[in-house]
Amino acid sequence: MLSVEEPVQEQRQPAPAQAISTWTGSAREQAVQRMFTAIARVYDLNNTLLSFGLHCRWKRITASYVPIARGGIALDVGAGTADLAILVEPRMGANGRVVASDLNHAMLAEGLRKVDGRGLTGKITCLQANAEHLGFPDNTFNAVTTGFCMRNVGNLAQAIGEVRRVMKPGGTFVCLEFSRPVFGWLRALYDWYSFRLLPWIGTKVAHDTTGVYEYLPASIRTFPDQERLCHVLREAGFRQVSYKNLTGGIVAIHTATK
């Protein structure tokens, strides 16, 4: 089922999309929600085009880091169109469940259609929730995953703290996020693609006027790199923190244990 709340209303005057990546708190949250609402229907298509299909592989590998459980329950934070939640579901066992949560109603509605189309309505629950105020009891989930969400939250430390709070002791957190390429030549190529070609392609396909495809690469630039994100996780109290680079560090999978 999909829990429906009133759409988030924009409270701030329009600003350059790249500048939003430096904002914090509710101003960033509201601006980001406005942008993602505008592109929800073409989000999957643009992900495939702009990543050359690699996002599917990245998500499959991410799901493989979730320990197999018997009758487990997992939470996918910032689930969007539910790709990662669908991949995690088999790892929770025959009687397991996954909660796919996202603040953005339009994105989650797309995910719900996908879940229903795969006959997983009884296995995956789509729920509108804020990553910084998850609303679940302490020690609820065997595993928490997130894919391309954490760099969009208004308060990263608070969101990470909430993730840890709702996890069972010994539970695993798996975070897939864009990061810093490890090779200088790849960083230069990736920056050219991200700031020149990606916004043009994304905007044309989505017919977007919000600037979301300018915001997205800027948000990657301002997000903590691999080592700094490890530090954030340790500061939140996680242990056994590590990461694996994929595609030369364009993305990284961070894992941590409560």
Short mmCIF file of C-alpha atoms in Angstrom, two decimals:
data_model
loop_
_atom_site.label_atom_id
_atom_site.label_comp_id
_atom_site.label_asym_id
_atom_site.label_seq_id
_atom_site.Cartn_x
_atom_site.Cartn_y
_atom_site.Cartn_z
CA MET A 1 0.00 0.00 0.00
CA LEU A 2 1.02 3.57 -0.57
CA SER A 3 0.67 6.02 2.29
CA VAL A 4 -0.33 9.35 0.78
CA GLU A 5 0.49 12.69 2.34
CA GLU A 6 0.04 16.22 1.08
CA PRO A 7 2.73 17.12 -1.50
CA VAL A 8 5.59 19.19 -0.15
CA GLN A 9 5.10 22.82 -1.14
CA GLU A 10 7.96 24.96 -2.35
CA GLN A 11 8.73 27.69 0.17
CA ARG A 12 11.71 29.37 -1.42
CA GLN A 13 12.16 31.52 -4.49
CA PRO A 14 13.64 29.74 -7.51
CA ALA A 15 17.43 29.54 -7.40
CA PRO A 16 20.14 28.21 -9.70
CA ALA A 17 19.88 24.43 -9.59
CA GLN A 18 23.58 23.93 -8.84
CA ALA A 19 23.30 26.21 -5.81
CA ILE A 20 20.70 23.91 -4.25
CA SER A 21 23.41 21.29 -3.76
CA THR A 22 24.99 23.58 -1.14
CA TRP A 23 21.76 24.15 0.79
CA THR A 24 20.82 22.27 3.96
CA GLY A 25 17.67 21.66 5.94
CA SER A 26 14.11 22.17 4.74
CA ALA A 27 15.07 24.56 1.92
CA ARG A 28 17.09 21.83 0.22
CA GLU A 29 14.45 19.20 0.96
CA GLN A 30 11.66 21.24 -0.62
CA ALA A 31 13.68 22.16 -3.71
CA VAL A 32 14.80 18.57 -4.26
CA GLN A 33 11.25 17.25 -3.91
CA ARG A 34 10.00 19.75 -6.48
CA MET A 35 12.64 18.63 -8.98
CA PHE A 36 12.11 14.89 -8.52
CA THR A 37 8.35 15.25 -8.78
CA ALA A 38 8.86 16.84 -12.20
CA ILE A 39 10.89 13.92 -13.59
CA ALA A 40 9.29 10.93 -11.86
CA ARG A 41 7.71 9.46 -14.99
CA VAL A 42 10.95 9.46 -16.97
CA TYR A 43 13.33 8.79 -14.07
CA ASP A 44 13.99 5.14 -14.94
CA LEU A 45 14.47 5.87 -18.63
CA ASN A 46 16.92 8.68 -17.97
CA ASN A 47 18.83 6.59 -15.42
CA THR A 48 19.36 3.95 -18.06
CA LEU A 49 20.38 6.43 -20.74
CA LEU A 50 22.65 8.54 -18.57
CA SER A 51 24.45 5.61 -16.91
CA PHE A 52 24.64 3.57 -20.13
CA GLY A 53 22.64 0.91 -18.31
CA LEU A 54 25.22 0.57 -15.53
CA HIS A 55 22.80 1.58 -12.77
CA CYS A 56 21.13 -1.85 -13.06
CA ARG A 57 24.43 -3.62 -12.43
CA TRP A 58 25.32 -1.26 -9.57
CA LYS A 59 22.01 -2.01 -7.85
CA ARG A 60 22.34 -5.77 -8.29
CA ILE A 61 25.77 -5.71 -6.69
CA THR A 62 24.46 -3.51 -3.87
CA ALA A 63 21.65 -5.96 -3.12
CA SER A 64 24.18 -8.81 -2.97
CA TYR A 65 25.76 -7.16 0.09
CA VAL A 66 22.54 -7.57 2.07
CA PRO A 67 22.87 -10.70 4.25
CA ILE A 68 20.31 -13.41 3.52
CA ALA A 69 17.75 -13.65 6.31
CA ARG A 70 14.96 -16.06 7.18
CA GLY A 71 11.76 -14.10 7.57
CA GLY A 72 13.73 -10.88 7.69
CA ILE A 73 12.56 -7.32 7.25
CA ALA A 74 14.52 -4.71 5.32
CA LEU A 75 14.08 -1.00 4.74
CA ASP A 76 15.10 0.77 1.54
CA VAL A 77 15.42 4.49 2.28
CA GLY A 78 14.87 6.86 -0.62
CA ALA A 79 13.50 3.94 -2.61
CA GLY A 80 12.30 6.08 -5.51
CA THR A 81 10.93 3.75 -8.18
CA ALA A 82 11.72 0.69 -6.02
CA ASP A 83 14.48 -0.94 -8.11
CA LEU A 84 16.68 -1.69 -5.11
CA ALA A 85 13.79 -2.79 -2.89
CA ILE A 86 12.78 -5.34 -5.53
CA LEU A 87 16.31 -6.71 -5.65
CA VAL A 88 16.57 -6.92 -1.85
CA GLU A 89 13.23 -8.69 -1.38
CA PRO A 90 14.44 -12.25 -2.20
CA ARG A 91 17.23 -11.91 0.37
CA MET A 92 14.70 -11.56 3.21
CA GLY A 93 13.49 -15.15 2.82
CA ALA A 94 10.15 -16.75 2.04
CA ASN A 95 8.28 -14.88 4.77
CA GLY A 96 10.36 -11.72 4.63
CA ARG A 97 9.27 -8.21 3.83
CA VAL A 98 10.74 -4.98 2.50
CA VAL A 99 9.56 -1.46 3.24
CA ALA A 100 10.31 0.89 0.34
CA SER A 101 10.23 4.42 1.77
CA ASP A 102 10.61 7.73 0.00
CA LEU A 103 9.58 11.29 0.75
CA ASN A 104 8.57 11.98 -2.86
CA HIS A 105 5.03 10.86 -3.62
CA ALA A 106 5.37 10.92 -7.41
CA MET A 107 8.51 8.76 -7.39
CA LEU A 108 7.01 6.31 -4.92
CA ALA A 109 3.85 6.01 -7.03
CA GLU A 110 6.04 4.88 -9.93
CA GLY A 111 7.67 2.36 -7.62
CA LEU A 112 4.29 1.07 -6.46
CA ARG A 113 3.27 0.40 -10.05
CA LYS A 114 6.47 -1.55 -10.55
CA VAL A 115 5.96 -3.57 -7.36
CA ASP A 116 2.36 -4.38 -8.31
CA GLY A 117 3.40 -5.35 -11.83
CA ARG A 118 5.82 -7.93 -10.45
CA GLY A 119 3.25 -9.43 -8.10
CA LEU A 120 5.18 -8.29 -5.01
CA THR A 121 2.46 -6.27 -3.30
CA GLY A 122 2.42 -8.65 -0.33
CA LYS A 123 6.20 -8.59 -0.04
CA ILE A 124 7.07 -4.91 -0.54
CA THR A 125 5.24 -2.05 1.14
CA CYS A 126 5.66 1.41 -0.37
CA LEU A 127 5.52 4.07 2.33
CA GLN A 128 6.00 7.82 2.19
CA ALA A 129 8.56 8.80 4.83
CA ASN A 130 11.32 11.32 5.44
CA ALA A 131 14.85 9.85 5.71
CA GLU A 132 15.59 12.24 8.58
CA HIS A 133 12.46 11.23 10.55
CA LEU A 134 11.77 7.61 9.63
CA GLY A 135 9.03 7.06 12.18
CA PHE A 136 9.77 3.36 12.80
CA PRO A 137 10.50 1.93 16.25
CA ASP A 138 14.10 1.37 17.33
CA ASN A 139 15.72 -1.94 16.34
CA THR A 140 13.17 -2.87 13.66
CA PHE A 141 15.09 -3.89 10.53
CA ASN A 142 17.59 -6.64 9.77
CA ALA A 143 19.04 -4.49 7.00
CA VAL A 144 18.70 -0.98 5.63
CA THR A 145 19.67 -0.05 2.09
CA THR A 146 19.77 3.20 0.19
CA GLY A 147 20.61 3.95 -3.41
CA PHE A 148 21.41 7.45 -4.66
CA CYS A 149 19.47 9.04 -1.82
CA MET A 150 21.82 10.24 0.90
CA ARG A 151 23.30 13.12 -1.08
CA ASN A 152 19.80 14.60 -1.44
CA VAL A 153 18.85 14.81 2.24
CA GLY A 154 18.79 18.08 4.11
CA ASN A 155 20.85 16.79 7.05
CA LEU A 156 23.13 13.84 6.27
CA ALA A 157 24.22 13.14 9.86
CA GLN A 158 20.62 13.06 11.03
CA ALA A 159 19.57 10.71 8.23
CA ILE A 160 22.47 8.35 8.97
CA GLY A 161 21.55 8.46 12.66
CA GLU A 162 17.97 7.55 11.86
CA VAL A 163 19.12 4.63 9.72
CA ARG A 164 21.18 3.27 12.59
CA ARG A 165 18.39 3.81 15.12
CA VAL A 166 15.84 1.68 13.24
CA MET A 167 18.30 -1.17 12.59
CA LYS A 168 18.50 -4.24 14.81
CA PRO A 169 21.80 -4.75 16.65
CA GLY A 170 24.11 -6.57 14.25
CA GLY A 171 22.09 -5.34 11.29
CA THR A 172 23.72 -4.26 8.04
CA PHE A 173 23.53 -0.89 6.30
CA VAL A 174 24.34 -0.85 2.59
CA CYS A 175 24.62 2.51 0.84
CA LEU A 176 25.07 2.95 -2.92
CA GLU A 177 26.04 6.48 -3.86
CA PHE A 178 27.99 8.43 -6.45
CA SER A 179 31.51 9.13 -5.26
CA ARG A 180 34.98 10.28 -6.37
CA PRO A 181 36.64 8.49 -9.31
CA VAL A 182 40.02 7.12 -8.30
CA PHE A 183 41.92 8.03 -11.49
CA GLY A 184 42.70 11.60 -12.49
CA TRP A 185 41.87 11.04 -16.16
CA LEU A 186 38.54 9.46 -15.19
CA ARG A 187 37.68 12.39 -12.91
CA ALA A 188 38.32 14.82 -15.74
CA LEU A 189 36.23 12.80 -18.20
CA TYR A 190 33.48 12.27 -15.67
CA ASP A 191 33.33 15.99 -14.81
CA TRP A 192 33.03 16.88 -18.49
CA TYR A 193 30.26 14.36 -18.97
CA SER A 194 28.45 15.29 -15.74
CA PHE A 195 28.48 19.06 -16.16
CA ARG A 196 28.20 19.30 -19.96
CA LEU A 197 26.60 16.27 -21.63
CA LEU A 198 24.45 14.81 -18.83
CA PRO A 199 22.39 17.98 -18.21
CA TRP A 200 21.71 18.36 -21.92
CA ILE A 201 20.59 14.76 -22.43
CA GLY A 202 18.59 14.59 -19.23
CA THR A 203 16.79 17.85 -19.85
CA LYS A 204 15.91 16.96 -23.44
CA VAL A 205 14.50 13.54 -22.54
CA ALA A 206 12.56 14.77 -19.51
CA HIS A 207 11.51 18.12 -21.03
CA ASP A 208 12.56 19.43 -17.63
CA THR A 209 12.42 23.06 -16.60
CA THR A 210 13.44 22.65 -12.94
CA GLY A 211 17.19 22.24 -13.51
CA VAL A 212 17.33 18.84 -11.83
CA TYR A 213 19.97 17.56 -14.26
CA GLU A 214 22.20 20.46 -13.30
CA TYR A 215 21.55 19.89 -9.61
CA LEU A 216 22.40 16.17 -9.71
CA PRO A 217 26.06 16.43 -10.79
CA ALA A 218 26.54 19.39 -8.44
CA SER A 219 25.16 17.30 -5.57
CA ILE A 220 27.74 14.61 -6.33
CA ARG A 221 30.53 17.19 -6.15
CA THR A 222 29.43 18.41 -2.71
CA PHE A 223 28.74 14.95 -1.21
CA PRO A 224 31.42 13.31 0.99
CA ASP A 225 33.85 11.10 -0.92
CA GLN A 226 34.55 7.48 0.02
CA GLU A 227 36.74 8.13 3.06
CA ARG A 228 34.72 11.06 4.36
CA LEU A 229 31.50 9.05 4.19
CA CYS A 230 33.23 6.28 6.16
CA HIS A 231 34.00 8.92 8.78
CA VAL A 232 30.35 10.04 8.90
CA LEU A 233 29.25 6.44 9.42
CA ARG A 234 31.75 5.85 12.22
CA GLU A 235 30.76 9.11 13.88
CA ALA A 236 27.17 7.85 13.90
CA GLY A 237 28.27 4.76 15.81
CA PHE A 238 28.53 2.22 13.02
CA ARG A 239 31.28 -0.40 13.09
CA GLN A 240 32.90 -2.59 10.45
CA VAL A 241 32.65 0.30 8.01
CA SER A 242 34.08 -0.34 4.55
CA TYR A 243 33.44 0.48 0.91
CA LYS A 244 33.86 -0.98 -2.55
CA ASN A 245 34.42 1.19 -5.61
CA LEU A 246 32.54 0.36 -8.79
CA THR A 247 33.34 1.67 -12.27
CA GLY A 248 36.56 3.28 -11.11
CA GLY A 249 34.96 4.99 -8.13
CA ILE A 250 32.20 6.74 -10.06
CA VAL A 251 29.98 5.00 -7.51
CA ALA A 252 30.84 3.30 -4.24
CA ILE A 253 29.02 0.83 -2.03
CA HIS A 254 29.50 1.52 1.67
CA THR A 255 28.65 -1.18 4.19
CA ALA A 256 28.43 -0.83 7.96
CA THR A 257 27.18 -2.83 10.94
CA LYS A 258 25.19 -1.60 13.94
#
